[in-house]
mmCIF file of C-alpha atoms in Angstrom:
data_model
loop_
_atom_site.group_PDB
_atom_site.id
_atom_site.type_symbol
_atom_site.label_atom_id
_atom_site.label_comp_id
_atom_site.label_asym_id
_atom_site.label_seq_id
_atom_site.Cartn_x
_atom_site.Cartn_y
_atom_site.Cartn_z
ATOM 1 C CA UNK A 204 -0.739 12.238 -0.438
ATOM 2 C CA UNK A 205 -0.815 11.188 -4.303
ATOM 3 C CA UNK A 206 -0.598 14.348 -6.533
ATOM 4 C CA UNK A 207 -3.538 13.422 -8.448
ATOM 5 C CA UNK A 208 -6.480 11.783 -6.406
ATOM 6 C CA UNK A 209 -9.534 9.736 -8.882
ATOM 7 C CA UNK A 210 -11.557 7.473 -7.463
ATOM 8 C CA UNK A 211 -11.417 3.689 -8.617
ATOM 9 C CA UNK A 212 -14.912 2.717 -8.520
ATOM 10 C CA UNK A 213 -15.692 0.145 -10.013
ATOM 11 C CA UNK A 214 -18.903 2.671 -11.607
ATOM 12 C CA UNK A 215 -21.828 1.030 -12.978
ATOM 13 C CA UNK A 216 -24.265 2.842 -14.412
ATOM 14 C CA UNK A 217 -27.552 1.477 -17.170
ATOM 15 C CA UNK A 218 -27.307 2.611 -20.715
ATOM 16 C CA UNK A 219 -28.268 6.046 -21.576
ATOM 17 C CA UNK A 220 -27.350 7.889 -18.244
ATOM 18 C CA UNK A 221 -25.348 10.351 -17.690
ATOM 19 C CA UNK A 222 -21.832 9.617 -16.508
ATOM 20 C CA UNK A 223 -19.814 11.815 -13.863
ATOM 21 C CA UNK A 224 -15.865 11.170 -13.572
ATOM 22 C CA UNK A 225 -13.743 13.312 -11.342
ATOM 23 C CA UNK A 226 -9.877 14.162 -10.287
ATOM 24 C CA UNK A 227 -8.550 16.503 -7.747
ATOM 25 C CA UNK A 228 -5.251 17.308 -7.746
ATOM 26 C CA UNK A 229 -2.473 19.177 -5.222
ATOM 27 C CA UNK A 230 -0.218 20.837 -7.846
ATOM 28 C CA UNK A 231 -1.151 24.212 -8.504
ATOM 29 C CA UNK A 232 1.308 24.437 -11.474
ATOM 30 C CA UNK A 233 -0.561 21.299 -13.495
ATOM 31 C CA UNK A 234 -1.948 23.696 -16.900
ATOM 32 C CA UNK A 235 -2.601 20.714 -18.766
ATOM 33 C CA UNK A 236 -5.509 18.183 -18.124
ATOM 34 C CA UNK A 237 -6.424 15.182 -20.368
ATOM 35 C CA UNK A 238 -8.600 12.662 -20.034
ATOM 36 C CA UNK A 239 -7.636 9.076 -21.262
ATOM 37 C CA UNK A 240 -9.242 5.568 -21.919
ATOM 38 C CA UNK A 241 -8.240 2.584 -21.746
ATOM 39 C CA UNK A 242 -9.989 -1.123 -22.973
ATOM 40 C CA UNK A 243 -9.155 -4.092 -21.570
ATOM 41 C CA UNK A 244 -5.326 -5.096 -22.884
ATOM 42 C CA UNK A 245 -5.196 -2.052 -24.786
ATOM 43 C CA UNK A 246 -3.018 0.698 -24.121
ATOM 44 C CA UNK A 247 -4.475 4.324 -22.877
ATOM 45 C CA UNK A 248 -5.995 6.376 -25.526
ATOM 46 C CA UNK A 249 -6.279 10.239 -25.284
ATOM 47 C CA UNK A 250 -10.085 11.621 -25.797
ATOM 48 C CA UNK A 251 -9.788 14.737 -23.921
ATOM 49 C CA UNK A 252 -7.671 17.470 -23.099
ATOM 50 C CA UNK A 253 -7.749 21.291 -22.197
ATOM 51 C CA UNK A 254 -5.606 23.836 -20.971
ATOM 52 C CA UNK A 255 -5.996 25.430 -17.811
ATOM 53 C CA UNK A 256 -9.239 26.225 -16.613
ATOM 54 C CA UNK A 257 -12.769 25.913 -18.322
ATOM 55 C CA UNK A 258 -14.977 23.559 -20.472
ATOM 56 C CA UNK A 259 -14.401 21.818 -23.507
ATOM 57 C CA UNK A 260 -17.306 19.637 -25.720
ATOM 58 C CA UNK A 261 -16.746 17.195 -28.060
ATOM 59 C CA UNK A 262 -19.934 14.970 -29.247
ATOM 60 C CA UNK A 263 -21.058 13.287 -26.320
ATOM 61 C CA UNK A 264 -18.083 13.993 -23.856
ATOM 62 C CA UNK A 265 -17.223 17.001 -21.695
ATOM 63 C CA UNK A 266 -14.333 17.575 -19.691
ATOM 64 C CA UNK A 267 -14.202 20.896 -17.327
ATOM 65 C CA UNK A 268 -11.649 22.273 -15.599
ATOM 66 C CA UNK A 269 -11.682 24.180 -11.773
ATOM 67 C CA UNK A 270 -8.851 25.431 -11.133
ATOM 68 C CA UNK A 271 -9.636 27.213 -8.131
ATOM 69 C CA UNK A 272 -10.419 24.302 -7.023
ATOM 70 C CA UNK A 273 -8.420 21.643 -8.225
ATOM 71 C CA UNK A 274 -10.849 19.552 -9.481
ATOM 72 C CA UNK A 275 -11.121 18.263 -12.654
ATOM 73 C CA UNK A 276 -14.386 16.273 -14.439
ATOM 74 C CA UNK A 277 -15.504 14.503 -16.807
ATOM 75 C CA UNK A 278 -19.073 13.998 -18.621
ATOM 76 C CA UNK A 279 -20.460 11.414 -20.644
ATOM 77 C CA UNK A 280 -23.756 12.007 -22.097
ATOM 78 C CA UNK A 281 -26.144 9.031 -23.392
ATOM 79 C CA UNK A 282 -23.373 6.646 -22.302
ATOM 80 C CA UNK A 283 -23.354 3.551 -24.352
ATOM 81 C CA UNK A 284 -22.213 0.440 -23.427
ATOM 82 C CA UNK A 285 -18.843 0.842 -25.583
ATOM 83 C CA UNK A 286 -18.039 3.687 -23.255
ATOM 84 C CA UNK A 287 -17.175 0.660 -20.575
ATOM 85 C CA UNK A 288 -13.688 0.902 -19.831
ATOM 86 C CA UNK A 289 -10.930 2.332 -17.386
ATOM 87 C CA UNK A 290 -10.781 5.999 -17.554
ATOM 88 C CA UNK A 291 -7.486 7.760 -16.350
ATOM 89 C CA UNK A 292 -7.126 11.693 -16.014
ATOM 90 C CA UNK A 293 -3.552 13.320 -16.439
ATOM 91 C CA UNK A 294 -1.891 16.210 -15.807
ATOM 92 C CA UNK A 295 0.760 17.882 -16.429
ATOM 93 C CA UNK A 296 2.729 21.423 -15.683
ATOM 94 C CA UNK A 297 4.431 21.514 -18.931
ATOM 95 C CA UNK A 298 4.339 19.232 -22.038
ATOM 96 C CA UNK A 299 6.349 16.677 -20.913
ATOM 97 C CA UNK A 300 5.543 15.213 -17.928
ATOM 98 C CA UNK A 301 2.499 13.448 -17.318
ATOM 99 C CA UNK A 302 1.038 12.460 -14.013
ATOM 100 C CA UNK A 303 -1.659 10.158 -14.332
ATOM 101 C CA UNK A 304 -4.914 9.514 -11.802
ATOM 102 C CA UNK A 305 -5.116 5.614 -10.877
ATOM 103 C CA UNK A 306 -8.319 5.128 -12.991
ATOM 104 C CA UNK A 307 -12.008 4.870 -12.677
ATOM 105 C CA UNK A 308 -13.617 1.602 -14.129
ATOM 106 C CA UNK A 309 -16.604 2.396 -15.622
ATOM 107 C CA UNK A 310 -19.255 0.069 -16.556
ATOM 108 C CA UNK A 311 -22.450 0.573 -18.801
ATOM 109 C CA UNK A 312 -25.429 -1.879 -18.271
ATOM 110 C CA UNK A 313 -27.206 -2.687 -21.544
ATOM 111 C CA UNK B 840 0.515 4.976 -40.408
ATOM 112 C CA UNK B 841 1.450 2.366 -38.168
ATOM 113 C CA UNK B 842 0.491 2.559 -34.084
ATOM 114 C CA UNK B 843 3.036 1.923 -31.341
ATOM 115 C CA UNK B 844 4.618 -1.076 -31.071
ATOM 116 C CA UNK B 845 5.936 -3.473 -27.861
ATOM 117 C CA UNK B 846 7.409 -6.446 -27.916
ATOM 118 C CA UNK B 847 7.154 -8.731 -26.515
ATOM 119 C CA UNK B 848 3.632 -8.526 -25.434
ATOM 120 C CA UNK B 849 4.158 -11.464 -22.834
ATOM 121 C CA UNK B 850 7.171 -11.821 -20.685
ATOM 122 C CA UNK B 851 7.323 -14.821 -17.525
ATOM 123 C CA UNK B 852 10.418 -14.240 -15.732
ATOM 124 C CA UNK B 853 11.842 -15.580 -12.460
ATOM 125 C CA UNK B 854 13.500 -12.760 -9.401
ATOM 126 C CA UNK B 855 17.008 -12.049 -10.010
ATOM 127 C CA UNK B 856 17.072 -12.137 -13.758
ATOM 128 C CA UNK B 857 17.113 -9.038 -16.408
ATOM 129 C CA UNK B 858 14.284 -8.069 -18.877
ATOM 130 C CA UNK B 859 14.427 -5.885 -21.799
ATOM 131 C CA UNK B 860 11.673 -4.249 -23.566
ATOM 132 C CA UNK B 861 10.950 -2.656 -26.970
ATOM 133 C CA UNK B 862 8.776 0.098 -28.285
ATOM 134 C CA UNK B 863 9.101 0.836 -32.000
ATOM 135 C CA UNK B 864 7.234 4.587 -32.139
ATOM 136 C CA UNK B 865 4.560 6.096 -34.387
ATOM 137 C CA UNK B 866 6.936 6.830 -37.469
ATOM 138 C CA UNK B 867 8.260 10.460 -37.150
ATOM 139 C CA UNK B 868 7.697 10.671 -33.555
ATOM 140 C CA UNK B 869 10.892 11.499 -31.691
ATOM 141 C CA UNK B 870 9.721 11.445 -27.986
ATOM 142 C CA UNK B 871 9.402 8.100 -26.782
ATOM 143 C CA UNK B 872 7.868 7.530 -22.952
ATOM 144 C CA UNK B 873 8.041 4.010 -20.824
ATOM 145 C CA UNK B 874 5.547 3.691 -17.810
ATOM 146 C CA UNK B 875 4.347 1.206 -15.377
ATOM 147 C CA UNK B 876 0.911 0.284 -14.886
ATOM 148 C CA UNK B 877 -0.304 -1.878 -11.574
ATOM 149 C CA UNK B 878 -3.294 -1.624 -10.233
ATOM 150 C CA UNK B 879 -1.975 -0.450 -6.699
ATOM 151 C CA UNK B 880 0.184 2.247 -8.077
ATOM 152 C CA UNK B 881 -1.601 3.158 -11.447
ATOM 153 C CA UNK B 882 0.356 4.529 -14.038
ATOM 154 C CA UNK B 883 3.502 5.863 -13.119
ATOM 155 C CA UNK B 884 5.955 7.833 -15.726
ATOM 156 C CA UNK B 885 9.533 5.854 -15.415
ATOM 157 C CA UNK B 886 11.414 8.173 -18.365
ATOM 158 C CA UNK B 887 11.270 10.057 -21.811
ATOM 159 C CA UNK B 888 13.701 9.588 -24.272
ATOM 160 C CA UNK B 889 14.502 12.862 -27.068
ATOM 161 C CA UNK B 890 16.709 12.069 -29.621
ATOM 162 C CA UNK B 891 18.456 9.592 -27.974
ATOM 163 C CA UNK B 892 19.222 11.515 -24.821
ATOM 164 C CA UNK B 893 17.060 10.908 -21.704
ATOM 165 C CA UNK B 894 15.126 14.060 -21.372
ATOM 166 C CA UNK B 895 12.866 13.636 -18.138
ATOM 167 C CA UNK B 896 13.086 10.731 -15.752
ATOM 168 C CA UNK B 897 10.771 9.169 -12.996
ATOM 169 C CA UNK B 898 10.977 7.971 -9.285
ATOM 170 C CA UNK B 899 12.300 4.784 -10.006
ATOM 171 C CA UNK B 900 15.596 2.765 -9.235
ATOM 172 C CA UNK B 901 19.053 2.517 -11.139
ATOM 173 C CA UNK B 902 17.682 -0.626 -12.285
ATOM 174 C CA UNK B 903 15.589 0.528 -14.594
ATOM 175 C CA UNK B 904 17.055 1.947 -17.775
ATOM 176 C CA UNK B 905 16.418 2.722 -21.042
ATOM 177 C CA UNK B 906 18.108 3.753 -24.176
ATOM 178 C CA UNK B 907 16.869 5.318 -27.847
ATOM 179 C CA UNK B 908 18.490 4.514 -31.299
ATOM 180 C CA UNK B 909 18.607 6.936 -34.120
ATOM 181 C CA UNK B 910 15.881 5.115 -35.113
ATOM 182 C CA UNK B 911 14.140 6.416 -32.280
ATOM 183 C CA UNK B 912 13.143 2.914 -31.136
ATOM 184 C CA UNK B 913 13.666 2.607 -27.765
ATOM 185 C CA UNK B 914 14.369 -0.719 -25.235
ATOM 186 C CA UNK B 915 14.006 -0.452 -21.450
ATOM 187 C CA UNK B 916 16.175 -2.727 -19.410
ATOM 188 C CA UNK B 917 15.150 -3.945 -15.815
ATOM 189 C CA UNK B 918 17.668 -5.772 -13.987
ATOM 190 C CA UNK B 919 17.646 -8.023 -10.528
ATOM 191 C CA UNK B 920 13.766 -8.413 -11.211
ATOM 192 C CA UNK B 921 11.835 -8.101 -8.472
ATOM 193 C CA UNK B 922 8.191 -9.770 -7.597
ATOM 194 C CA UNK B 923 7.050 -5.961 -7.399
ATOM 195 C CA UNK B 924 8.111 -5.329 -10.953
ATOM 196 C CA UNK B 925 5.087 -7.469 -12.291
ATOM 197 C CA UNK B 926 3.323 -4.962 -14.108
ATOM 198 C CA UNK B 927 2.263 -3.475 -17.604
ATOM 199 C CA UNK B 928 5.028 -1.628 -19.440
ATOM 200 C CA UNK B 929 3.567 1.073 -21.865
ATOM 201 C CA UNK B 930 5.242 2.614 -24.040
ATOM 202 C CA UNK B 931 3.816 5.913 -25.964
ATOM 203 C CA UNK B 932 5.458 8.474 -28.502
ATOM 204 C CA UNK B 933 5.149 11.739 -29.294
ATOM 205 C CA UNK B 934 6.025 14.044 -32.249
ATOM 206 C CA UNK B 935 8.346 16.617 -30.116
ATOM 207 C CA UNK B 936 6.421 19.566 -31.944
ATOM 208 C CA UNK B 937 3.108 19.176 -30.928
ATOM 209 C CA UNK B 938 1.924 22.023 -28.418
ATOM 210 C CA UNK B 939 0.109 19.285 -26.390
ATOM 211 C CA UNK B 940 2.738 17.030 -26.446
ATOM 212 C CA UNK B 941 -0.359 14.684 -27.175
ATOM 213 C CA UNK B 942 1.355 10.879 -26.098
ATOM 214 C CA UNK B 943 0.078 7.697 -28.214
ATOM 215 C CA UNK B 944 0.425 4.459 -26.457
ATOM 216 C CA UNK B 945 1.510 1.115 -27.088
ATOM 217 C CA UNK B 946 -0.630 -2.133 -25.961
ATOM 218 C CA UNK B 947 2.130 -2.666 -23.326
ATOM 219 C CA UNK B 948 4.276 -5.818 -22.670
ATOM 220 C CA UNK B 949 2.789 -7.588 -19.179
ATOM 221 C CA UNK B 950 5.782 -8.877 -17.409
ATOM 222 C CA UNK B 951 5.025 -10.988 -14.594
ATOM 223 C CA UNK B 952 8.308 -11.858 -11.992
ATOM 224 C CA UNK B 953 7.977 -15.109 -10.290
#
């Protein structure tokens, strides 16, 4: 069993919706939890990340955090079609050391 | 300032030979990571480089290296390519004092093994 678990999709969703991305993870000693994306031929870019549990905002995106329950999410409100891309969650149980999720494609439909 | 750096961004080689990569990090940035991207296995840490000392390594085999120059660029050797070593090197830095140890990425070199 993979330490971090993310579903690959591929999602497609239309313009405008809201978008729902999720991880679960084994490792009870994982305190950080980022969210990356990455565009086609691009490398991964961070957007995201929080420190153990709880919920963090920024603009459109929310990530939250479940600890109790390993399970980590993502939110993307009024998703746009630049929003399509891969979108990896990490972990890690110290600052080094990053496990990554294998990556949800997401897809917006004008 | 400048992103991360890889070159080459392309790389065709044939099983049996020897690759070698290069990341040039985000000026000031110490901590230089190298993983692996394939779509079966997703991204997968191979090592971190401090200072020129190898400070955390991966699950991989002896024939993958690395090394870091004072510089802090780093180059990441494979050797006796395999056809499973086709993948997307990334490389991403890290300025060793940041709390988050926030990682900036490269735009990878795609090495395919034929």
């Amino acid at each position: 069993q993979k330490e971090v678990e993310q579903d690959p999709g591929p999602l497609s969703v239309p313009e405008g919706a809201i978008v729902s991305l999720n991880c679960t993870y084994s490792n009870s000693a994982f305190q950080y939890f980022m969210w990356y994306r990455q565009y086609s031929r691009k490398g991964p870019e961070l957007l995201m990340y929080t420190y153990s549990s709880g919920n963090k905002e920024d603009g459109r995106f929310t990530a939250q955090v479940d600890k109790s329950s390993k399970y980590i999410s993502l939110f993307i409100r009024d998703s746009q079609p630049s929003d399509s891309a891969t979108y990896l969650c990490a972990m890690s149980p110290r600052a080094s050391k990053i496990i990554f999720g294998s990556g949800t494609r997401l897809s917006i439909r004008p | 300032k400048a992103g991360v750096t890889q070159t080459p961004r392309y790389l065709i080689k044939t099983r049996g030979q020897q690759v070698t990569l290069s990341c040039s990090p985000i000026s000031g940035h110490r901590s230089v990571s190298w993983y692996q991207q394939t779509p079966g296995q997703g991204l997968q840490f191979l090592f971190e480089y401090f200072s020129e000392t190898q400070r955390n390594k991966g699950n991989f085999p002896g024939r993958f290296s690395g090394r870091q120059f004072s510089n802090s660029r780093s180059e990441m050797n494979v050797s006796t390519l395999e056809l499973g070593d086709s993948a997307l090197y990334l490389c991403a830095s890290s300025s060793a004092g940041s709390h988050m140890n926030e990682q900036f990425f490269g735009p990878g070199t795609r090495l395919t093994v034929l």
